[in-house]
PDB file of C-alpha atoms in Angstrom:
ATOM      1  CA  MET A  12       7.311  13.177  -7.326  1.00  0.00           C
ATOM      2  CA  SER A  13       6.772  11.316  -4.066  1.00  0.00           C
ATOM      3  CA  LYS A  14       8.020  12.715  -0.774  1.00  0.00           C
ATOM      4  CA  MET A  15       7.601   9.394   1.046  1.00  0.00           C
ATOM      5  CA  ILE A  16       9.796   8.702   4.073  1.00  0.00           C
ATOM      6  CA  ILE A  17      11.116   5.124   4.162  1.00  0.00           C
ATOM      7  CA  LYS A  18      12.226   3.750   7.542  1.00  0.00           C
ATOM      8  CA  ALA A  19      12.913   0.164   6.437  1.00  0.00           C
ATOM      9  CA  LYS A  20      16.035  -1.318   8.097  1.00  0.00           C
ATOM     10  CA  ASN A  21      17.381  -3.168   5.050  1.00  0.00           C
ATOM     11  CA  LYS A  22      19.197  -0.482   3.054  1.00  0.00           C
ATOM     12  CA  GLU A  23      19.103  -2.377  -0.256  1.00  0.00           C
ATOM     13  CA  LEU A  24      15.345  -3.002  -0.005  1.00  0.00           C
ATOM     14  CA  SER A  25      14.782   0.622   1.063  1.00  0.00           C
ATOM     15  CA  GLU A  26      16.625   1.897  -1.995  1.00  0.00           C
ATOM     16  CA  LYS A  27      14.698  -0.424  -4.321  1.00  0.00           C
ATOM     17  CA  LEU A  28      11.383   0.582  -2.736  1.00  0.00           C
ATOM     18  CA  ALA A  29      12.309   4.273  -3.076  1.00  0.00           C
ATOM     19  CA  LEU A  30      12.982   3.736  -6.785  1.00  0.00           C
ATOM     20  CA  VAL A  31       9.648   1.960  -7.267  1.00  0.00           C
ATOM     21  CA  ILE A  32       7.800   4.778  -5.481  1.00  0.00           C
ATOM     22  CA  LYS A  33       9.677   7.416  -7.487  1.00  0.00           C
ATOM     23  CA  ARG A  34       8.809   5.761 -10.810  1.00  0.00           C
ATOM     24  CA  TRP A  35       5.194   5.099  -9.788  1.00  0.00           C
ATOM     25  CA  SER A  36       4.601   8.649  -8.610  1.00  0.00           C
ATOM     26  CA  SER A  37       6.381  10.290 -11.556  1.00  0.00           C
ATOM     27  CA  ILE A  38       3.055  10.199 -13.411  1.00  0.00           C
ATOM     28  CA  GLU A  39       0.415  12.177 -11.561  1.00  0.00           C
ATOM     29  CA  GLN A  40      -2.573   9.912 -11.103  1.00  0.00           C
ATOM     30  CA  PHE A  41      -5.255   9.310  -8.497  1.00  0.00           C
ATOM     31  CA  ASP A  42      -3.364   6.808  -6.351  1.00  0.00           C
ATOM     32  CA  THR A  43      -0.079   8.725  -6.148  1.00  0.00           C
ATOM     33  CA  GLN A  44      -1.610  11.274  -3.755  1.00  0.00           C
ATOM     34  CA  PHE A  45      -1.439   8.576  -1.074  1.00  0.00           C
ATOM     35  CA  LEU A  46       2.185   7.715  -1.811  1.00  0.00           C
ATOM     36  CA  ASP A  47       3.064  11.369  -1.205  1.00  0.00           C
ATOM     37  CA  ILE A  48       1.695  11.457   2.340  1.00  0.00           C
ATOM     38  CA  CYS A  49       2.538   7.972   3.611  1.00  0.00           C
ATOM     39  CA  THR A  50       5.562   6.995   5.659  1.00  0.00           C
ATOM     40  CA  CYS A  51       6.971   3.511   5.185  1.00  0.00           C
ATOM     41  CA  GLU A  52       7.408   2.288   8.771  1.00  0.00           C
ATOM     42  CA  SER A  53       8.838  -1.079   7.754  1.00  0.00           C
ATOM     43  CA  TYR A  54       9.337  -3.145   4.640  1.00  0.00           C
ATOM     44  CA  GLU A  55      10.479  -6.667   3.996  1.00  0.00           C
ATOM     45  CA  GLU A  56       9.736  -8.825   1.012  1.00  0.00           C
ATOM     46  CA  GLY A  57       6.046  -9.720   1.177  1.00  0.00           C
ATOM     47  CA  ARG A  58       5.127  -7.344   4.035  1.00  0.00           C
ATOM     48  CA  ILE A  59       4.874  -3.585   4.351  1.00  0.00           C
ATOM     49  CA  VAL A  60       3.713  -1.210   7.090  1.00  0.00           C
ATOM     50  CA  MET A  61       2.797   2.350   6.139  1.00  0.00           C
ATOM     51  CA  SER A  62       1.390   5.200   8.194  1.00  0.00           C
ATOM     52  CA  MET A  63      -0.278   8.513   7.430  1.00  0.00           C
ATOM     53  CA  VAL A  64      -2.251  11.241   9.114  1.00  0.00           C
ATOM     54  CA  VAL A  65      -5.834  11.456   7.816  1.00  0.00           C
ATOM     55  CA  GLU A  66      -6.175  14.682   5.833  1.00  0.00           C
ATOM     56  CA  GLN A  67      -9.415  16.547   5.125  1.00  0.00           C
ATOM     57  CA  ARG A  68      -9.087  15.966   1.364  1.00  0.00           C
ATOM     58  CA  HIS A  69      -9.441  12.225   1.998  1.00  0.00           C
ATOM     59  CA  CYS A  70     -12.496  12.526   4.257  1.00  0.00           C
ATOM     60  CA  ASN A  71     -16.225  12.227   3.753  1.00  0.00           C
ATOM     61  CA  GLY A  72     -18.836  14.745   4.905  1.00  0.00           C
ATOM     62  CA  LEU A  73     -18.605  13.400   8.457  1.00  0.00           C
ATOM     63  CA  GLY A  74     -14.926  14.313   8.721  1.00  0.00           C
ATOM     64  CA  THR A  75     -13.691  10.731   8.682  1.00  0.00           C
ATOM     65  CA  LEU A  76     -11.569   8.838   6.177  1.00  0.00           C
ATOM     66  CA  HIS A  77     -13.729   8.171   3.097  1.00  0.00           C
ATOM     67  CA  GLY A  78     -14.419   4.548   2.169  1.00  0.00           C
ATOM     68  CA  GLY A  79     -13.011   5.168  -1.305  1.00  0.00           C
ATOM     69  CA  SER A  80      -9.789   6.449   0.250  1.00  0.00           C
ATOM     70  CA  ILE A  81      -9.591   3.302   2.377  1.00  0.00           C
ATOM     71  CA  ALA A  82     -10.113   1.054  -0.661  1.00  0.00           C
ATOM     72  CA  THR A  83      -7.444   2.976  -2.589  1.00  0.00           C
ATOM     73  CA  LEU A  84      -4.979   2.641   0.294  1.00  0.00           C
ATOM     74  CA  ILE A  85      -5.600  -1.116   0.393  1.00  0.00           C
ATOM     75  CA  ASP A  86      -5.082  -1.303  -3.376  1.00  0.00           C
ATOM     76  CA  VAL A  87      -1.868   0.746  -3.453  1.00  0.00           C
ATOM     77  CA  ILE A  88      -0.166  -0.538  -0.304  1.00  0.00           C
ATOM     78  CA  SER A  89      -0.969  -4.212  -0.938  1.00  0.00           C
ATOM     79  CA  THR A  90       0.477  -3.828  -4.434  1.00  0.00           C
ATOM     80  CA  LEU A  91       3.767  -2.752  -2.840  1.00  0.00           C
ATOM     81  CA  ALA A  92       3.644  -5.871  -0.649  1.00  0.00           C
ATOM     82  CA  CYS A  93       3.446  -8.241  -3.612  1.00  0.00           C
ATOM     83  CA  ILE A  94       5.447  -6.769  -6.487  1.00  0.00           C
ATOM     84  CA  ASN A  95       8.999  -7.751  -7.306  1.00  0.00           C
ATOM     85  CA  LEU A  96      11.129  -4.660  -6.657  1.00  0.00           C
ATOM     86  CA  ASP A  97      13.582  -5.707  -9.374  1.00  0.00           C
ATOM     87  CA  ASP A  98      10.866  -5.882 -12.027  1.00  0.00           C
ATOM     88  CA  ILE A  99       8.682  -2.853 -11.408  1.00  0.00           C
ATOM     89  CA  ASN A 100       5.341  -3.800 -12.916  1.00  0.00           C
ATOM     90  CA  PRO A 101       2.367  -3.417 -10.558  1.00  0.00           C
ATOM     91  CA  GLY A 102       0.022  -5.587 -12.616  1.00  0.00           C
ATOM     92  CA  VAL A 103      -3.736  -5.208 -12.412  1.00  0.00           C
ATOM     93  CA  SER A 104      -6.373  -5.972  -9.800  1.00  0.00           C
ATOM     94  CA  ILE A 105      -8.524  -9.061 -10.200  1.00  0.00           C
ATOM     95  CA  GLU A 106     -10.446  -8.608  -6.932  1.00  0.00           C
ATOM     96  CA  LEU A 107     -10.506  -6.046  -4.143  1.00  0.00           C
ATOM     97  CA  SER A 108     -12.653  -6.546  -1.070  1.00  0.00           C
ATOM     98  CA  THR A 109     -12.978  -4.139   1.846  1.00  0.00           C
ATOM     99  CA  LYS A 110     -14.702  -4.484   5.217  1.00  0.00           C
ATOM    100  CA  TYR A 111     -15.113  -1.285   7.240  1.00  0.00           C
ATOM    101  CA  SER A 112     -15.307  -1.499  11.020  1.00  0.00           C
ATOM    102  CA  THR A 113     -14.682   1.917  12.598  1.00  0.00           C
ATOM    103  CA  ALA A 114     -14.078   5.514  11.544  1.00  0.00           C
ATOM    104  CA  ALA A 115     -10.697   7.228  11.252  1.00  0.00           C
ATOM    105  CA  PRO A 116     -11.243  10.936  12.026  1.00  0.00           C
ATOM    106  CA  GLU A 117      -9.345  13.738  10.316  1.00  0.00           C
ATOM    107  CA  GLY A 118      -6.055  14.464  12.046  1.00  0.00           C
ATOM    108  CA  ARG A 119      -5.602  10.946  13.452  1.00  0.00           C
ATOM    109  CA  LYS A 120      -2.794   8.643  12.373  1.00  0.00           C
ATOM    110  CA  ILE A 121      -3.520   5.317  10.714  1.00  0.00           C
ATOM    111  CA  TYR A 122      -1.251   2.352  10.070  1.00  0.00           C
ATOM    112  CA  ILE A 123      -1.705   0.223   6.955  1.00  0.00           C
ATOM    113  CA  VAL A 124      -0.277  -3.291   7.367  1.00  0.00           C
ATOM    114  CA  SER A 125      -0.240  -5.432   4.253  1.00  0.00           C
ATOM    115  CA  SER A 126       1.070  -8.956   3.673  1.00  0.00           C
ATOM    116  CA  ASN A 127       1.373 -11.081   0.574  1.00  0.00           C
ATOM    117  CA  TYR A 128       0.315 -14.548   1.776  1.00  0.00           C
ATOM    118  CA  ARG A 129       0.498 -16.388  -1.560  1.00  0.00           C
ATOM    119  CA  LYS A 130       2.259 -15.601  -4.795  1.00  0.00           C
ATOM    120  CA  GLY A 131       2.212 -17.818  -7.824  1.00  0.00           C
ATOM    121  CA  LYS A 132       3.724 -17.322 -11.265  1.00  0.00           C
ATOM    122  CA  ASN A 133       1.321 -14.548 -12.146  1.00  0.00           C
ATOM    123  CA  ILE A 134      -1.230 -14.146  -9.327  1.00  0.00           C
ATOM    124  CA  ALA A 135      -0.645 -12.726  -5.843  1.00  0.00           C
ATOM    125  CA  PHE A 136      -2.997 -12.694  -2.846  1.00  0.00           C
ATOM    126  CA  THR A 137      -2.739 -10.077  -0.100  1.00  0.00           C
ATOM    127  CA  GLU A 138      -4.420  -9.161   3.171  1.00  0.00           C
ATOM    128  CA  THR A 139      -4.387  -5.663   4.601  1.00  0.00           C
ATOM    129  CA  THR A 140      -5.475  -4.250   7.950  1.00  0.00           C
ATOM    130  CA  ILE A 141      -5.752  -0.534   8.706  1.00  0.00           C
ATOM    131  CA  TYR A 142      -5.324   0.366  12.385  1.00  0.00           C
ATOM    132  CA  LEU A 143      -6.154   3.615  14.170  1.00  0.00           C
ATOM    133  CA  ASP A 144      -3.383   5.342  16.177  1.00  0.00           C
ATOM    134  CA  SER A 145      -0.820   2.490  16.135  1.00  0.00           C
ATOM    135  CA  GLU A 146      -0.180  -0.908  14.634  1.00  0.00           C
ATOM    136  CA  ASP A 147      -0.623  -2.396  18.113  1.00  0.00           C
ATOM    137  CA  SER A 148      -3.762  -0.456  19.121  1.00  0.00           C
ATOM    138  CA  GLY A 149      -6.130  -3.259  18.180  1.00  0.00           C
ATOM    139  CA  ILE A 150      -8.515  -0.627  16.761  1.00  0.00           C
ATOM    140  CA  VAL A 151      -9.256  -1.872  13.254  1.00  0.00           C
ATOM    141  CA  VAL A 152     -10.553   0.746  10.823  1.00  0.00           C
ATOM    142  CA  ALA A 153     -10.844  -1.691   7.919  1.00  0.00           C
ATOM    143  CA  LYS A 154      -9.633  -4.984   6.513  1.00  0.00           C
ATOM    144  CA  GLY A 155      -9.144  -5.809   2.882  1.00  0.00           C
ATOM    145  CA  SER A 156      -8.121  -8.557   0.538  1.00  0.00           C
ATOM    146  CA  HIS A 157      -6.609  -7.927  -2.854  1.00  0.00           C
ATOM    147  CA  THR A 158      -5.861 -10.346  -5.670  1.00  0.00           C
ATOM    148  CA  LYS A 159      -3.419  -9.115  -8.311  1.00  0.00           C
ATOM    149  CA  PHE A 160      -2.532 -10.379 -11.755  1.00  0.00           C
ATOM    150  CA  LEU A 161       1.198  -9.926 -12.182  1.00  0.00           C
ATOM    151  CA  PRO A 162       2.414  -9.902 -15.784  1.00  0.00           C
ATOM    152  CA  ILE A 163       4.310 -12.925 -17.026  1.00  0.00           C
ATOM    153  CA  LYS A 164       7.823 -12.136 -18.196  1.00  0.00           C
ATOM    154  CA  PRO A 165       8.491 -13.150 -21.793  1.00  0.00           C
ATOM    155  CA  LYS A 166      10.923 -16.058 -22.170  1.00  0.00           C
ATOM    156  CA  PHE A 167      13.024 -14.315 -24.817  1.00  0.00           C
TER     157      PHE A 167
END
């Protein structure tokens, strides 16, 4: 079960997001380990900002955030930016692209900022930037794009 802290200002959206996170993390799987340690700094429909402190279990042999951990964070957090909170179905990834630019050492805080810039009937496009130390630091750890297939609701 997720222990995520949600600081979003809109109470209704916060409650819906908490329910989504609770349901998602109720099944122990690879990606839920990140939901457990992230804090939701802000959330509005189509945009989410999360933060976390880099833990050793997510690092490579150099003591910095592993590239696979970064890709997973982009996958998970961008999914939260594009799903409908009333119809909790995260869909599946069509494409995930990651560009790495600087290391995030163990013990440092990162901010994951993800926006859904286009959403059609069943496909959503997101962009995510991971910053070191603060959302305003300008120190970009990585950038990613994620295309999701969102299931079509049956008409019956």
